[in-house]
Amino acid sequence: MEEYRYFFRMPEEVKLASIVMSQSEVHRIDIRGVVCPYTLVKAKLALEKMSCGEILEIYLDNKTALDNLPRAFIYYGQEFLGTEAVNCSEWIIRIRKRR
Amino acid sequence: MDFSQEQILRYSRQLLLNEIGGEGQKKLLESNVLVVGAGGLGSVVLMYLAGCGVGKIGIVENDRIEVSNLPRQILYTTGDMGRNKVEAAKSRLNEMNPDVKIEIFEMRLNEKNARDILCDYKLIIDCTDNFETRFAINRLAVENNKPLISGAVVRFEGNVMFVVPGKTFCYNCIFGDQSGSNSVITCSDAGVLGSIAGLIATIMVTEAVKFILDLPTIQNNLLVYDGLKTELRKIKINRDPDCPVCKKLY
């Protein structure tokens, strides 16, 4: 139940991590134009193919996904590294695979 | 395994589950299950197996659809009356999910045909409606070393068990051979509420999906549901060391 509540709560305690990426392989997916929940499905499938420790950069333009993906991946036990705005309507979310 | 765009959409709600994801969905699509009986339990079991993308489903059934089937056998419609159940089931399931291969056997499972049918399947789901057939399927599953999920419903009650030959109790360990007993009742004698069949069937198919995904199942337990009291009990069962059906495996 605790996990369930956590999934639906925006984790304010999650700080945008200082990203140390030099040692990690970075994978990228472009899900611009994709709508929820397929944004998460596609990002999750991409992460499943990666090895632990590697980083996934998710290039997206869906504002709802921008809010939902970080907390969903935290629920899945992955590490949310941060969000970067590319411009006023496109962003990159970075997730490190932990399991 | 790379999924097609349609598969990503179709299975999206399962792909999102940590316990399934892409890897689990691949296991489901590559798995196979034999369903014996396409009546009240079988209708629901078959629909959810096909829906979630179990790659190959075998159906053993030799009845035709009657009007008295329709309140609980929700795979069929009024227009299907008189058709063979296996053929109606196959066409309906193909419409539901073209990813799934349906293999039909219009016959009763017996000693002579069992080995040839069972050898192609990893799991058997017994959805038949009488004790005699359930004992026979249990014996065939044990002899052929095939895991078996067995369910039964009557009136407002139902039960589910998961037999893994050589590991758990079998159907015969619990019920003994009552096939000649006058106390044996079937849903056609005693009546059954369709939704109880649906409830027991969804438990059975959930156990099947968990088995395919290597998740813990109800093995070693008997699950009993009482719909009038709204009570679900899980009862730990040990195998009978003198069971004539499964004792040779130990």
Tab-separated table of C-alpha atoms in Angstrom:
chain	number	residue	atom	x	y	z
A	1	MET	CA	0.000	0.000	0.000
A	2	GLU	CA	2.868	2.332	0.824
A	3	GLU	CA	4.303	1.753	-2.629
A	4	TYR	CA	0.915	2.467	-4.177
A	5	ARG	CA	0.579	5.782	-2.381
A	6	TYR	CA	4.085	6.702	-3.364
A	7	PHE	CA	3.300	6.150	-7.018
A	8	PHE	CA	0.579	8.765	-6.962
A	9	ARG	CA	2.464	11.341	-4.968
A	10	MET	CA	4.891	13.668	-6.665
A	11	PRO	CA	8.009	13.046	-4.620
A	12	GLU	CA	8.979	16.531	-3.551
A	13	GLU	CA	11.985	15.167	-1.752
A	14	VAL	CA	13.447	14.083	-5.049
A	15	LYS	CA	16.060	16.642	-5.884
A	16	LEU	CA	17.251	17.064	-9.390
A	17	ALA	CA	20.388	15.035	-9.120
A	18	SER	CA	23.711	16.368	-10.143
A	19	ILE	CA	24.292	14.261	-13.161
A	20	VAL	CA	27.530	12.401	-13.448
A	21	MET	CA	27.296	10.773	-16.843
A	22	SER	CA	30.839	10.528	-18.008
A	23	GLN	CA	31.207	6.879	-16.873
A	24	SER	CA	27.818	5.654	-18.072
A	25	GLU	CA	26.597	4.580	-21.476
A	26	VAL	CA	23.701	6.771	-22.576
A	27	HIS	CA	20.758	5.470	-24.615
A	28	ARG	CA	18.315	7.858	-26.246
A	29	ILE	CA	14.719	7.570	-27.353
A	30	ASP	CA	12.633	10.175	-29.089
A	31	ILE	CA	8.990	9.940	-28.076
A	32	ARG	CA	7.889	13.343	-29.321
A	33	GLY	CA	4.367	13.056	-30.679
A	34	VAL	CA	3.593	10.043	-28.476
A	35	VAL	CA	0.742	10.382	-25.990
A	36	CYS	CA	0.203	8.849	-22.534
A	37	PRO	CA	0.370	6.085	-21.505
A	38	TYR	CA	2.416	5.000	-24.534
A	39	THR	CA	5.102	7.511	-23.557
A	40	LEU	CA	5.747	5.430	-20.448
A	41	VAL	CA	5.330	2.094	-22.238
A	42	LYS	CA	7.934	3.007	-24.866
A	43	ALA	CA	10.334	4.429	-22.299
A	44	LYS	CA	9.927	1.354	-20.080
A	45	LEU	CA	10.546	-1.046	-22.989
A	46	ALA	CA	13.685	0.915	-23.913
A	47	LEU	CA	14.948	0.754	-20.323
A	48	GLU	CA	14.331	-3.010	-20.131
A	49	LYS	CA	16.830	-3.581	-22.942
A	50	MET	CA	19.586	-1.675	-21.107
A	51	SER	CA	22.040	-2.826	-18.446
A	52	CYS	CA	22.031	-1.619	-14.855
A	53	GLY	CA	23.901	1.645	-14.406
A	54	GLU	CA	23.221	2.852	-17.940
A	55	ILE	CA	21.300	6.050	-18.557
A	56	LEU	CA	18.214	6.594	-20.690
A	57	GLU	CA	17.558	10.019	-22.191
A	58	ILE	CA	13.917	10.443	-23.079
A	59	TYR	CA	13.214	13.220	-25.551
A	60	LEU	CA	9.543	14.209	-25.217
A	61	ASP	CA	7.009	16.950	-25.847
A	62	ASN	CA	4.086	15.710	-23.757
A	63	LYS	CA	3.551	17.821	-20.651
A	64	THR	CA	1.616	15.117	-18.816
A	65	ALA	CA	4.417	12.622	-19.443
A	66	LEU	CA	6.899	15.193	-18.188
A	67	ASP	CA	5.119	15.046	-14.820
A	68	ASN	CA	4.311	11.322	-14.814
A	69	LEU	CA	7.431	9.613	-16.119
A	70	PRO	CA	9.772	10.588	-13.264
A	71	ARG	CA	7.417	9.332	-10.537
A	72	ALA	CA	6.550	6.201	-12.522
A	73	PHE	CA	10.227	5.292	-12.908
A	74	ILE	CA	10.837	5.981	-9.211
A	75	TYR	CA	7.957	3.591	-8.494
A	76	TYR	CA	9.656	1.013	-10.737
A	77	GLY	CA	12.790	1.354	-8.604
A	78	GLN	CA	14.808	3.356	-11.134
A	79	GLU	CA	16.794	6.527	-10.491
A	80	PHE	CA	15.434	9.827	-11.759
A	81	LEU	CA	18.432	11.985	-12.613
A	82	GLY	CA	16.661	15.134	-13.770
A	83	THR	CA	14.831	17.030	-16.451
A	84	GLU	CA	16.265	19.441	-18.961
A	85	ALA	CA	14.208	21.848	-21.051
A	86	VAL	CA	15.250	21.833	-24.711
A	87	ASN	CA	12.851	24.674	-25.459
A	88	CYS	CA	9.479	25.836	-24.123
A	89	SER	CA	7.677	22.684	-25.298
A	90	GLU	CA	10.295	19.923	-25.469
A	91	TRP	CA	12.269	18.276	-22.678
A	92	ILE	CA	14.780	15.548	-21.918
A	93	ILE	CA	14.241	13.299	-18.910
A	94	ARG	CA	17.195	11.257	-17.691
A	95	ILE	CA	16.760	7.947	-15.884
A	96	ARG	CA	19.499	5.650	-14.612
A	97	LYS	CA	18.618	1.958	-14.704
A	98	ARG	CA	18.925	0.466	-11.217
A	99	ARG	CA	17.203	-2.919	-11.561
B	1	MET	CA	11.726	-9.384	-28.939
B	2	ASP	CA	10.576	-6.286	-30.750
B	3	PHE	CA	6.879	-5.619	-30.513
B	4	SER	CA	4.863	-4.217	-33.382
B	5	GLN	CA	3.251	-0.833	-32.886
B	6	GLU	CA	-0.107	-2.568	-32.533
B	7	GLN	CA	1.271	-4.956	-29.910
B	8	ILE	CA	2.643	-2.039	-27.896
B	9	LEU	CA	-0.827	-0.497	-27.904
B	10	ARG	CA	-2.668	-3.791	-27.329
B	11	TYR	CA	-0.543	-4.961	-24.420
B	12	SER	CA	0.332	-1.515	-23.027
B	13	ARG	CA	-1.393	-2.018	-19.664
B	14	GLN	CA	0.518	-5.262	-19.151
B	15	LEU	CA	3.806	-3.861	-20.423
B	16	LEU	CA	3.520	-1.216	-17.711
B	17	LEU	CA	3.425	-3.829	-14.958
B	18	ASN	CA	6.779	-4.482	-13.315
B	19	GLU	CA	5.917	-8.191	-13.120
B	20	ILE	CA	5.258	-8.426	-16.863
B	21	GLY	CA	6.956	-5.725	-18.943
B	22	GLY	CA	8.467	-6.604	-22.306
B	23	GLU	CA	10.180	-9.744	-21.048
B	24	GLY	CA	7.002	-11.129	-19.465
B	25	GLN	CA	4.904	-10.296	-22.511
B	26	LYS	CA	7.393	-12.213	-24.641
B	27	LYS	CA	7.001	-15.214	-22.315
B	28	LEU	CA	3.219	-15.027	-22.673
B	29	LEU	CA	3.369	-14.792	-26.462
B	30	GLU	CA	5.720	-17.775	-26.617
B	31	SER	CA	3.756	-19.913	-24.160
B	32	ASN	CA	0.988	-22.424	-24.668
B	33	VAL	CA	-1.898	-23.679	-22.552
B	34	LEU	CA	-4.413	-26.491	-23.039
B	35	VAL	CA	-7.926	-25.729	-21.797
B	36	VAL	CA	-10.138	-28.766	-21.278
B	37	GLY	CA	-13.797	-27.746	-21.342
B	38	ALA	CA	-15.158	-24.586	-22.960
B	39	GLY	CA	-18.209	-24.033	-20.756
B	40	GLY	CA	-18.753	-21.609	-17.878
B	41	LEU	CA	-15.184	-21.730	-16.560
B	42	GLY	CA	-13.597	-22.295	-19.955
B	43	SER	CA	-15.326	-19.303	-21.585
B	44	VAL	CA	-13.748	-16.852	-19.183
B	45	VAL	CA	-10.397	-18.637	-18.951
B	46	LEU	CA	-10.123	-18.688	-22.757
B	47	MET	CA	-11.069	-15.041	-23.169
B	48	TYR	CA	-8.462	-13.806	-20.708
B	49	LEU	CA	-5.761	-16.162	-21.987
B	50	ALA	CA	-6.358	-14.868	-25.504
B	51	GLY	CA	-6.728	-11.295	-24.331
B	52	CYS	CA	-3.387	-11.204	-22.529
B	53	GLY	CA	-1.593	-12.804	-25.482
B	54	VAL	CA	-0.865	-16.416	-24.554
B	55	GLY	CA	0.590	-17.470	-27.898
B	56	LYS	CA	-1.034	-20.848	-28.380
B	57	ILE	CA	-4.225	-22.116	-26.782
B	58	GLY	CA	-5.618	-25.608	-27.214
B	59	ILE	CA	-9.313	-26.271	-26.561
B	60	VAL	CA	-10.732	-29.731	-25.896
B	61	GLU	CA	-14.530	-29.848	-25.966
B	62	ASN	CA	-17.159	-31.867	-27.797
B	63	ASP	CA	-20.437	-30.184	-26.819
B	64	ARG	CA	-22.692	-27.944	-28.817
B	65	ILE	CA	-24.022	-24.602	-27.585
B	66	GLU	CA	-27.430	-24.728	-25.909
B	67	VAL	CA	-29.587	-21.887	-24.664
B	68	SER	CA	-29.084	-23.008	-21.045
B	69	ASN	CA	-25.326	-22.375	-21.483
B	70	LEU	CA	-25.656	-18.695	-22.323
B	71	PRO	CA	-26.074	-17.103	-18.853
B	72	ARG	CA	-22.539	-18.137	-17.843
B	73	GLN	CA	-20.752	-19.259	-21.013
B	74	ILE	CA	-20.099	-15.704	-22.099
B	75	LEU	CA	-17.887	-16.625	-25.030
B	76	TYR	CA	-21.057	-17.520	-26.950
B	77	THR	CA	-24.097	-15.608	-28.139
B	78	THR	CA	-27.693	-16.528	-28.843
B	79	GLY	CA	-26.844	-16.737	-32.541
B	80	ASP	CA	-24.274	-19.451	-31.781
B	81	MET	CA	-26.891	-21.921	-30.536
B	82	GLY	CA	-26.407	-25.346	-32.120
B	83	ARG	CA	-22.803	-24.649	-33.175
B	84	ASN	CA	-19.869	-26.707	-31.966
B	85	LYS	CA	-18.361	-24.943	-28.977
B	86	VAL	CA	-14.793	-25.390	-30.195
B	87	GLU	CA	-15.529	-23.756	-33.549
B	88	ALA	CA	-17.504	-20.886	-32.052
B	89	ALA	CA	-14.772	-20.391	-29.432
B	90	LYS	CA	-12.023	-20.394	-32.050
B	91	SER	CA	-13.681	-17.777	-34.236
B	92	ARG	CA	-14.507	-15.535	-31.261
B	93	LEU	CA	-10.985	-15.773	-29.813
B	94	ASN	CA	-9.376	-15.128	-33.201
B	95	GLU	CA	-11.466	-11.977	-33.451
B	96	MET	CA	-10.379	-10.929	-29.958
B	97	ASN	CA	-6.674	-11.356	-30.573
B	98	PRO	CA	-5.126	-12.404	-33.889
B	99	ASP	CA	-1.732	-12.870	-32.157
B	100	VAL	CA	-3.036	-16.073	-30.599
B	101	LYS	CA	-3.022	-19.437	-32.353
B	102	ILE	CA	-6.051	-21.530	-31.437
B	103	GLU	CA	-5.890	-25.296	-31.794
B	104	ILE	CA	-9.199	-27.151	-31.376
B	105	PHE	CA	-9.886	-30.754	-30.432
B	106	GLU	CA	-13.535	-31.677	-30.830
B	107	MET	CA	-13.442	-34.704	-28.572
B	108	ARG	CA	-13.274	-35.783	-24.973
B	109	LEU	CA	-9.839	-36.183	-23.452
B	110	ASN	CA	-9.215	-39.870	-22.714
B	111	GLU	CA	-6.434	-42.384	-22.125
B	112	LYS	CA	-6.030	-42.995	-25.850
B	113	ASN	CA	-5.719	-39.429	-27.131
B	114	ALA	CA	-4.261	-37.682	-24.084
B	115	ARG	CA	-0.572	-38.263	-24.693
B	116	ASP	CA	-0.694	-36.908	-28.258
B	117	ILE	CA	-2.650	-33.822	-27.223
B	118	LEU	CA	-0.826	-33.034	-23.984
B	119	CYS	CA	2.702	-33.359	-25.367
B	120	ASP	CA	2.460	-29.988	-27.136
B	121	TYR	CA	1.369	-28.042	-24.049
B	122	LYS	CA	3.181	-26.804	-20.943
B	123	LEU	CA	0.117	-26.316	-18.772
B	124	ILE	CA	-3.364	-27.825	-18.546
B	125	ILE	CA	-6.385	-25.940	-17.243
B	126	ASP	CA	-9.267	-28.189	-16.286
B	127	CYS	CA	-12.567	-26.373	-16.848
B	128	THR	CA	-14.776	-29.457	-17.027
B	129	ASP	CA	-17.992	-29.816	-15.082
B	130	ASN	CA	-17.985	-33.252	-13.494
B	131	PHE	CA	-15.960	-35.292	-11.045
B	132	GLU	CA	-15.338	-38.244	-13.302
B	133	THR	CA	-13.623	-36.151	-15.971
B	134	ARG	CA	-11.659	-34.194	-13.370
B	135	PHE	CA	-10.248	-37.391	-11.875
B	136	ALA	CA	-9.330	-38.586	-15.365
B	137	ILE	CA	-7.615	-35.300	-16.292
B	138	ASN	CA	-5.749	-35.275	-12.973
B	139	ARG	CA	-4.512	-38.814	-13.619
B	140	LEU	CA	-3.462	-37.948	-17.185
B	141	ALA	CA	-1.677	-34.784	-16.003
B	142	VAL	CA	0.244	-36.737	-13.357
B	143	GLU	CA	1.119	-39.547	-15.788
B	144	ASN	CA	2.322	-37.056	-18.389
B	145	ASN	CA	4.041	-34.824	-15.802
B	146	LYS	CA	2.073	-31.721	-16.807
B	147	PRO	CA	1.140	-28.934	-14.362
B	148	LEU	CA	-2.616	-28.710	-13.926
B	149	ILE	CA	-4.899	-25.925	-12.724
B	150	SER	CA	-8.236	-27.385	-11.750
B	151	GLY	CA	-11.358	-25.408	-10.901
B	152	ALA	CA	-14.928	-26.279	-10.025
B	153	VAL	CA	-18.155	-24.393	-9.324
B	154	VAL	CA	-21.562	-25.360	-8.017
B	155	ARG	CA	-24.392	-23.186	-6.697
B	156	PHE	CA	-22.645	-20.145	-5.129
B	157	GLU	CA	-19.368	-21.930	-4.384
B	158	GLY	CA	-16.171	-22.735	-6.154
B	159	ASN	CA	-12.624	-23.941	-5.653
B	160	VAL	CA	-9.278	-23.796	-7.389
B	161	MET	CA	-6.112	-25.868	-7.023
B	162	PHE	CA	-2.766	-26.042	-8.765
B	163	VAL	CA	-1.255	-29.491	-9.191
B	164	VAL	CA	2.422	-29.798	-10.035
B	165	PRO	CA	3.183	-33.514	-10.396
B	166	GLY	CA	6.042	-34.588	-8.140
B	167	LYS	CA	5.856	-31.387	-6.089
B	168	THR	CA	2.328	-30.844	-4.778
B	169	PHE	CA	-0.782	-32.792	-3.835
B	170	CYS	CA	-2.968	-33.896	-6.737
B	171	TYR	CA	-6.750	-33.764	-7.186
B	172	ASN	CA	-7.050	-37.355	-6.081
B	173	CYS	CA	-5.127	-36.636	-2.829
B	174	ILE	CA	-7.980	-34.367	-1.703
B	175	PHE	CA	-11.125	-35.840	-3.094
B	176	GLY	CA	-10.219	-39.525	-3.422
B	177	ASP	CA	-12.049	-41.454	-6.072
B	178	GLN	CA	-15.650	-40.369	-5.621
B	179	SER	CA	-16.609	-40.993	-9.219
B	180	GLY	CA	-19.039	-43.740	-8.229
B	181	SER	CA	-20.496	-41.898	-5.251
B	182	ASN	CA	-24.134	-40.831	-5.124
B	183	SER	CA	-23.151	-37.688	-3.231
B	184	VAL	CA	-21.409	-36.243	-6.290
B	185	ILE	CA	-23.197	-33.233	-7.718
B	186	THR	CA	-22.593	-31.182	-10.817
B	187	CYS	CA	-23.734	-27.690	-11.690
B	188	SER	CA	-26.242	-29.140	-14.150
B	189	ASP	CA	-27.878	-31.026	-11.251
B	190	ALA	CA	-27.582	-28.433	-8.526
B	191	GLY	CA	-27.486	-25.136	-10.416
B	192	VAL	CA	-24.802	-22.477	-10.542
B	193	LEU	CA	-24.636	-18.705	-10.673
B	194	GLY	CA	-22.771	-17.590	-13.783
B	195	SER	CA	-20.780	-14.905	-11.998
B	196	ILE	CA	-19.360	-17.519	-9.602
B	197	ALA	CA	-18.011	-19.424	-12.601
B	198	GLY	CA	-16.550	-16.153	-13.858
B	199	LEU	CA	-14.923	-15.401	-10.520
B	200	ILE	CA	-13.347	-18.853	-10.168
B	201	ALA	CA	-12.241	-18.747	-13.803
B	202	THR	CA	-10.482	-15.406	-13.373
B	203	ILE	CA	-8.575	-16.836	-10.405
B	204	MET	CA	-7.601	-19.850	-12.542
B	205	VAL	CA	-6.382	-17.745	-15.444
B	206	THR	CA	-4.473	-15.420	-13.114
B	207	GLU	CA	-2.665	-18.441	-11.672
B	208	ALA	CA	-1.897	-19.631	-15.204
B	209	VAL	CA	-0.449	-16.267	-16.191
B	210	LYS	CA	1.648	-16.153	-12.997
B	211	PHE	CA	2.934	-19.671	-13.695
B	212	ILE	CA	4.005	-18.643	-17.210
B	213	LEU	CA	5.745	-15.582	-15.738
B	214	ASP	CA	7.522	-17.649	-13.043
B	215	LEU	CA	5.684	-15.776	-10.279
B	216	PRO	CA	4.509	-17.541	-7.080
B	217	THR	CA	1.191	-19.380	-7.461
B	218	ILE	CA	-1.285	-21.088	-5.109
B	219	GLN	CA	0.601	-24.396	-5.363
B	220	ASN	CA	0.124	-26.521	-2.202
B	221	ASN	CA	-3.129	-24.739	-1.377
B	222	LEU	CA	-6.784	-25.243	-2.087
B	223	LEU	CA	-8.646	-21.999	-2.668
B	224	VAL	CA	-12.319	-22.104	-1.681
B	225	TYR	CA	-14.815	-19.328	-2.379
B	226	ASP	CA	-18.253	-19.069	-0.793
B	227	GLY	CA	-20.275	-16.493	-2.713
B	228	LEU	CA	-23.167	-16.411	-0.263
B	229	LYS	CA	-20.899	-15.531	2.663
B	230	THR	CA	-18.448	-13.643	0.454
B	231	GLU	CA	-15.600	-15.636	1.976
B	232	LEU	CA	-12.383	-16.694	0.294
B	233	ARG	CA	-10.204	-19.231	2.098
B	234	LYS	CA	-6.776	-20.546	1.180
B	235	ILE	CA	-6.190	-23.935	2.775
B	236	LYS	CA	-2.731	-25.486	2.938
B	237	ILE	CA	-2.893	-29.101	1.736
B	238	ASN	CA	-0.274	-31.822	2.041
B	239	ARG	CA	-0.155	-34.610	-0.459
B	240	ASP	CA	-1.552	-38.004	0.489
B	241	PRO	CA	1.442	-40.379	0.730
B	242	ASP	CA	-0.882	-43.281	-0.142
B	243	CYS	CA	-2.550	-41.570	-3.093
B	244	PRO	CA	-2.834	-44.234	-5.810
B	245	VAL	CA	-2.437	-41.605	-8.538
B	246	CYS	CA	0.658	-39.644	-7.510
B	247	LYS	CA	2.537	-41.686	-4.894
B	248	LYS	CA	4.763	-43.312	-7.544
B	249	LEU	CA	6.275	-39.891	-8.273
B	250	TYR	CA	7.771	-39.611	-4.782
